[in-house]
Coordinates of C-alpha atoms in Angstrom, one line a residue:
X16 CA 39.3 154.7 105.3
X17 CA 42.3 155.7 103.1
X18 CA 42.7 158.9 105.1
X19 CA 42.9 156.9 108.3
X20 CA 45.5 154.5 106.8
X21 CA 47.5 157.5 105.7
X22 CA 47.2 159.1 109.1
X23 CA 48.6 155.9 110.7
X24 CA 51.4 155.6 108.2
X25 CA 52.4 159.2 108.8
X26 CA 52.3 158.7 112.6
X27 CA 54.7 155.7 112.4
X28 CA 56.9 157.4 109.8
X29 CA 57.3 160.5 112.0
X30 CA 58.1 158.3 115.0
X31 CA 60.8 156.5 113.1
X32 CA 62.3 159.7 111.6
X33 CA 62.3 161.4 115.0
X34 CA 64.1 158.5 116.6
X35 CA 61.1 157.6 118.9
X36 CA 61.7 153.9 119.0
X37 CA 63.5 151.1 120.8
X38 CA 66.0 149.0 119.0
X39 CA 65.3 145.3 118.8
X40 CA 68.0 144.0 116.5
X41 CA 71.0 145.5 114.8
X42 CA 72.7 143.7 111.9
X43 CA 75.2 144.9 109.3
X44 CA 72.6 146.0 106.7
X45 CA 69.4 146.4 108.7
X46 CA 68.0 147.5 112.0
X47 CA 64.7 146.3 113.6
X48 CA 63.0 148.9 115.7
X49 CA 59.9 148.8 118.0
X50 CA 57.6 151.8 118.0
X51 CA 55.1 152.3 120.9
X52 CA 56.3 149.1 122.5
X53 CA 54.4 146.8 120.1
X54 CA 54.8 147.8 116.5
X55 CA 57.9 146.3 114.8
X56 CA 59.6 147.7 111.7
X57 CA 62.6 146.4 109.9
X58 CA 64.6 149.1 108.2
X59 CA 66.9 148.2 105.4
X60 CA 70.0 150.3 105.7
X61 CA 72.3 148.8 103.1
X62 CA 75.7 150.2 102.4
X63 CA 77.2 153.4 103.6
X64 CA 77.2 155.1 100.2
X65 CA 73.7 154.2 99.2
X66 CA 71.2 156.2 101.2
X67 CA 68.6 156.0 98.4
X68 CA 68.0 152.3 99.3
X69 CA 67.2 153.0 102.9
X70 CA 63.6 151.9 103.5
X71 CA 61.3 149.6 105.2
X72 CA 62.5 146.1 104.2
X73 CA 59.9 144.4 102.0
X74 CA 61.3 141.0 102.8
X75 CA 60.6 141.4 106.5
X76 CA 57.3 141.8 108.4
X77 CA 56.4 145.4 109.2
X78 CA 53.3 146.4 111.1
X79 CA 52.3 148.7 108.2
X80 CA 54.2 149.7 105.1
X81 CA 55.0 153.3 104.0
X82 CA 57.8 154.9 102.0
X83 CA 60.2 157.7 102.7
X84 CA 61.1 160.6 100.5
X85 CA 64.6 161.1 99.2
X86 CA 65.6 163.6 102.0
X87 CA 63.9 161.4 104.6
X88 CA 65.8 158.3 103.3
X89 CA 69.1 160.2 103.6
X90 CA 68.3 161.4 107.2
X91 CA 67.2 157.9 108.2
X92 CA 70.2 156.3 106.5
X93 CA 72.6 158.5 108.5
X94 CA 70.7 157.8 111.7
X95 CA 70.7 154.0 111.2
X96 CA 74.4 153.9 110.2
X97 CA 75.2 155.7 113.5
X98 CA 73.2 153.1 115.4
X99 CA 75.0 150.3 113.6
X100 CA 78.4 151.9 114.2
X101 CA 77.6 152.5 117.9
X102 CA 76.6 148.9 118.3
X103 CA 79.8 147.7 116.7
X104 CA 81.9 150.0 119.0
X105 CA 80.0 148.7 122.1
X106 CA 80.7 145.1 121.0
X107 CA 84.4 145.8 120.4
X108 CA 84.6 147.4 123.9
X109 CA 83.0 144.4 125.4
X110 CA 85.3 142.0 123.6
X111 CA 88.4 144.1 124.7
X112 CA 87.2 144.0 128.3
X113 CA 86.7 140.3 128.2
X114 CA 90.1 139.7 126.6
X115 CA 91.7 142.0 129.2
X116 CA 90.1 140.0 132.0
X117 CA 91.3 136.7 130.5
X118 CA 94.8 138.1 130.1
X119 CA 94.8 139.3 133.7
X120 CA 93.6 135.9 134.9
X121 CA 96.4 134.2 132.8
X122 CA 99.0 136.6 134.2
X123 CA 97.7 136.1 137.8
X124 CA 97.7 132.3 137.3
X125 CA 101.3 132.2 136.2
X126 CA 102.5 134.0 139.3
X127 CA 101.3 131.2 141.6

């Protein structure tokens, strides 16, 4: 039984490390991902300068728990920080676009 559990842990660990997941939620310090459509994992990312703390978040529900080695944590941390940064940039771009639309509407309305 323990061998099967380890096999399942390794399967999901490898999926996460290789980026084979969909993103459910992105927050400042954690990212929730979905592996194989149905298995949710919450990854605590923490601060930019603390890759050693990147792990499955104990305080959130995870389909199964496993740990990452030091190098894996560093790799995962870098990947998750990139996802968070990309999300922030996309949000900023959306906000800028909305503000530009509002500004254009205001300028158009003042010409009438």
